[in-house]
Amino acid sequence: VSVPVPRGEVSVNVVAYDGGMFVPGNGLVIPWGGDCPPLYFHHSDVDTSSDSARDTVRLHKSYCAVTVRLLSRESSESLGFEICGNVCGYDRQGSPLGGDFASAGEVLEDGRSLVRIPRQLDSSLRLRVVGSGEVVREFALGEYMSSGGYDWTAPDLEDVDVTVDFALAAVTVKVENWSVKYVY
C-alpha cells in the first residue's frame, strides 16, 4: 500500500478484527461486561522526512483467551464467574488503556467459558465466583499468572486455562508450557 503523507513523522496503526470498537484517533474501549475482541495490532512511528519511507506491518495477538472451568458439587447453573481488571482497551498507539473491565465471557459447548481479556499493566486481575447474585469467592488470577511466569509484555499473548475445583479447594492455572496449582 502506498499512501502520500506529510513530511516529519507519521504514526502507523493497523488493527485486524476489532469488532467495530476501534475508533481512529481514540483507540479501542471495551464496554463494561464485554470481551476484548480477538485483536491483532500493529503500531509504529515512521520517519517521513525523506521523499519516501517504508514500514513493514507485523500484526501481534493483543488479547489473552482465558478458558474457565468451575468444578462444584452444586449444579453448574447455580455458580457463575466474572474476570475483573483495570484495563478496558487500548489507546490509539496500542498501549493498554486504564479503566474498569469485567466479563463473564461466553459459554462453550463443553460447559467451560471463554473470556478474552486485553493486555494488562499489572497483576491485578481477579476471578470472582458468583452464586445467588453474590461473590462467593475471589481469586487473585493476575497474581497466579504472574507467579507462573505469564508475560503481559510479550509481542503475542498466550492463552490460559483456569480450573476452579471447589471440592478440592484448588485453582489450577495452565498456559501452554507451564501449569501452577493453588490449594486453599
CSV table of C-alpha atoms in Angstrom, one decimal:
chain,number,residue,atom,x,y,z
A,1,VAL,CA,0.0,0.0,0.0
A,2,SER,CA,1.4,3.4,-0.9
A,3,VAL,CA,0.0,6.5,0.8
A,4,PRO,CA,1.0,10.2,0.4
A,5,VAL,CA,1.9,11.6,3.9
A,6,PRO,CA,3.3,14.8,5.2
A,7,ARG,CA,7.0,15.2,6.0
A,8,GLY,CA,8.1,14.7,9.5
A,9,GLU,CA,6.8,11.7,11.4
A,10,VAL,CA,3.7,9.6,10.9
A,11,SER,CA,2.0,7.0,13.2
A,12,VAL,CA,1.0,3.8,11.5
A,13,ASN,CA,-1.8,1.8,13.2
A,14,VAL,CA,-3.1,-1.4,11.8
A,15,VAL,CA,-5.9,-3.3,13.5
A,16,ALA,CA,-7.2,-6.7,12.4
A,17,TYR,CA,-10.7,-7.6,13.6
A,18,ASP,CA,-11.6,-5.1,16.2
A,19,GLY,CA,-15.4,-5.9,16.4
A,20,GLY,CA,-16.2,-2.4,15.4
A,21,MET,CA,-14.8,-1.0,18.7
A,22,PHE,CA,-11.8,0.8,17.3
A,23,VAL,CA,-12.2,4.5,16.8
A,24,PRO,CA,-9.4,6.1,14.7
A,25,GLY,CA,-7.7,8.8,16.7
A,26,ASN,CA,-9.1,7.5,20.0
A,27,GLY,CA,-8.4,3.7,20.3
A,28,LEU,CA,-10.5,0.8,21.4
A,29,VAL,CA,-12.7,0.9,24.5
A,30,ILE,CA,-14.3,-2.4,25.6
A,31,PRO,CA,-17.8,-1.9,27.0
A,32,TRP,CA,-18.5,-3.0,30.6
A,33,GLY,CA,-19.4,-6.7,30.6
A,34,GLY,CA,-17.9,-7.2,27.1
A,35,ASP,CA,-15.0,-9.2,26.0
A,36,CYS,CA,-11.9,-7.9,24.3
A,37,PRO,CA,-12.3,-8.7,20.6
A,38,PRO,CA,-9.8,-11.2,19.1
A,39,LEU,CA,-7.5,-8.3,18.3
A,40,TYR,CA,-4.3,-8.2,16.3
A,41,PHE,CA,-2.5,-4.9,16.4
A,42,HIS,CA,0.5,-3.1,14.9
A,43,HIS,CA,1.8,0.4,15.8
A,44,SER,CA,4.9,2.2,14.7
A,45,ASP,CA,6.2,5.7,14.2
A,46,VAL,CA,7.7,6.2,10.8
A,47,ASP,CA,10.2,9.0,9.9
A,48,THR,CA,8.8,10.6,6.8
A,49,SER,CA,11.4,13.4,6.4
A,50,SER,CA,12.7,11.8,3.1
A,51,ASP,CA,10.9,11.5,-0.2
A,52,SER,CA,9.8,8.0,0.6
A,53,ALA,CA,9.5,5.9,3.8
A,54,ARG,CA,8.7,2.3,4.4
A,55,ASP,CA,7.1,0.3,7.2
A,56,THR,CA,6.6,-3.4,7.5
A,57,VAL,CA,3.3,-4.3,9.3
A,58,ARG,CA,3.6,-7.2,11.8
A,59,LEU,CA,0.4,-7.9,13.5
A,60,HIS,CA,0.6,-9.3,17.1
A,61,LYS,CA,-2.0,-11.1,19.1
A,62,SER,CA,-3.1,-8.5,21.7
A,63,TYR,CA,-5.6,-10.4,23.7
A,64,CYS,CA,-5.5,-13.4,26.1
A,65,ALA,CA,-8.2,-16.0,25.8
A,66,VAL,CA,-8.9,-17.4,29.3
A,67,THR,CA,-10.9,-20.6,29.4
A,68,VAL,CA,-12.5,-21.2,32.8
A,69,ARG,CA,-14.0,-24.4,34.2
A,70,LEU,CA,-15.8,-24.4,37.5
A,71,LEU,CA,-16.0,-27.8,39.2
A,72,SER,CA,-18.5,-28.0,42.0
A,73,ARG,CA,-20.9,-30.4,43.7
A,74,GLU,CA,-23.6,-27.8,43.2
A,75,SER,CA,-25.2,-27.6,39.8
A,76,SER,CA,-23.3,-25.5,37.2
A,77,GLU,CA,-26.3,-23.2,36.9
A,78,SER,CA,-26.0,-22.1,40.5
A,79,LEU,CA,-22.5,-20.8,40.1
A,80,GLY,CA,-21.0,-18.3,37.7
A,81,PHE,CA,-17.9,-16.1,37.5
A,82,GLU,CA,-16.5,-12.9,36.1
A,83,ILE,CA,-13.0,-11.8,35.4
A,84,CYS,CA,-12.3,-8.2,36.5
A,85,GLY,CA,-9.4,-5.9,35.8
A,86,ASN,CA,-8.3,-2.3,35.4
A,87,VAL,CA,-7.6,-2.2,31.6
A,88,CYS,CA,-10.6,-1.6,29.4
A,89,GLY,CA,-9.0,-1.4,26.0
A,90,TYR,CA,-6.2,0.2,24.0
A,91,ASP,CA,-5.2,3.7,23.2
A,92,ARG,CA,-4.5,4.6,19.6
A,93,GLN,CA,-0.9,3.5,19.8
A,94,GLY,CA,-2.0,0.1,21.0
A,95,SER,CA,-1.0,0.6,24.7
A,96,PRO,CA,-3.3,-0.7,27.4
A,97,LEU,CA,-6.0,1.8,28.4
A,98,GLY,CA,-6.8,2.2,32.1
A,99,GLY,CA,-10.4,1.7,33.1
A,100,ASP,CA,-12.8,-0.9,34.6
A,101,PHE,CA,-13.2,-4.2,32.9
A,102,ALA,CA,-15.5,-7.1,33.8
A,103,SER,CA,-16.7,-10.0,31.7
A,104,ALA,CA,-18.3,-13.4,32.2
A,105,GLY,CA,-17.4,-14.4,28.6
A,106,GLU,CA,-19.3,-16.9,26.5
A,107,VAL,CA,-20.2,-20.4,27.5
A,108,LEU,CA,-18.6,-23.1,25.3
A,109,GLU,CA,-20.3,-26.4,24.3
A,110,ASP,CA,-18.4,-28.5,26.9
A,111,GLY,CA,-19.5,-26.3,29.8
A,112,ARG,CA,-16.3,-24.2,30.0
A,113,SER,CA,-16.4,-20.5,29.5
A,114,LEU,CA,-14.2,-18.3,27.4
A,115,VAL,CA,-13.2,-14.7,28.3
A,116,ARG,CA,-10.9,-12.6,26.1
A,117,ILE,CA,-9.1,-10.0,28.1
A,118,PRO,CA,-6.8,-7.2,26.9
A,119,ARG,CA,-3.1,-6.8,27.6
A,120,GLN,CA,-2.7,-5.9,31.3
A,121,LEU,CA,-0.4,-3.4,33.0
A,122,ASP,CA,-0.1,-5.3,36.3
A,123,SER,CA,-1.2,-8.5,38.1
A,124,SER,CA,-4.4,-7.1,39.5
A,125,LEU,CA,-6.8,-9.4,37.5
A,126,ARG,CA,-9.4,-11.1,39.7
A,127,LEU,CA,-11.6,-14.1,39.1
A,128,ARG,CA,-14.8,-13.8,41.1
A,129,VAL,CA,-17.0,-16.8,41.6
A,130,VAL,CA,-20.7,-15.7,41.9
A,131,GLY,CA,-23.6,-17.6,43.4
A,132,SER,CA,-27.1,-16.3,44.0
A,133,GLY,CA,-26.0,-12.9,42.9
A,134,GLU,CA,-23.2,-12.6,45.4
A,135,VAL,CA,-19.5,-13.1,45.2
A,136,VAL,CA,-18.8,-16.5,46.8
A,137,ARG,CA,-15.1,-16.5,46.4
A,138,GLU,CA,-12.5,-14.2,44.8
A,139,PHE,CA,-9.1,-15.4,43.4
A,140,ALA,CA,-6.1,-13.3,42.5
A,141,LEU,CA,-5.9,-14.6,38.9
A,142,GLY,CA,-3.3,-12.0,37.9
A,143,GLU,CA,-1.0,-12.9,40.7
A,144,TYR,CA,-1.3,-16.6,39.9
A,145,MET,CA,-0.5,-15.9,36.2
A,146,SER,CA,2.4,-13.6,37.2
A,147,SER,CA,3.9,-16.1,39.6
A,148,GLY,CA,3.7,-18.8,36.9
A,149,GLY,CA,5.7,-16.6,34.5
A,150,TYR,CA,3.0,-15.1,32.3
A,151,ASP,CA,4.4,-12.2,30.3
A,152,TRP,CA,1.9,-9.4,29.5
A,153,THR,CA,4.7,-7.6,27.5
A,154,ALA,CA,5.2,-10.4,25.1
A,155,PRO,CA,4.6,-9.4,21.5
A,156,ASP,CA,1.9,-12.2,21.1
A,157,LEU,CA,-0.1,-13.0,24.3
A,158,GLU,CA,-0.5,-16.7,25.3
A,159,ASP,CA,-3.9,-18.2,26.2
A,160,VAL,CA,-4.7,-19.5,29.7
A,161,ASP,CA,-6.8,-22.4,31.1
A,162,VAL,CA,-8.2,-22.0,34.6
A,163,THR,CA,-9.9,-24.7,36.6
A,164,VAL,CA,-11.6,-23.9,39.9
A,165,ASP,CA,-12.3,-27.1,41.9
A,166,PHE,CA,-14.5,-26.4,44.9
A,167,ALA,CA,-14.3,-30.0,46.2
A,168,LEU,CA,-10.5,-29.8,46.4
A,169,ALA,CA,-10.5,-26.0,47.2
A,170,ALA,CA,-7.9,-25.6,44.4
A,171,VAL,CA,-7.3,-23.3,41.5
A,172,THR,CA,-5.2,-24.5,38.6
A,173,VAL,CA,-3.8,-22.0,36.0
A,174,LYS,CA,-2.3,-23.5,32.9
A,175,VAL,CA,-0.5,-21.8,30.0
A,176,GLU,CA,0.9,-23.8,27.0
A,177,ASN,CA,4.2,-24.8,28.6
A,178,TRP,CA,3.5,-24.5,32.3
A,179,SER,CA,0.9,-25.1,35.0
A,180,VAL,CA,0.6,-23.8,38.5
A,181,LYS,CA,-1.9,-25.1,41.2
A,182,TYR,CA,-3.0,-23.2,44.3
A,183,VAL,CA,-4.8,-25.1,47.1
A,184,TYR,CA,-6.9,-23.4,49.8
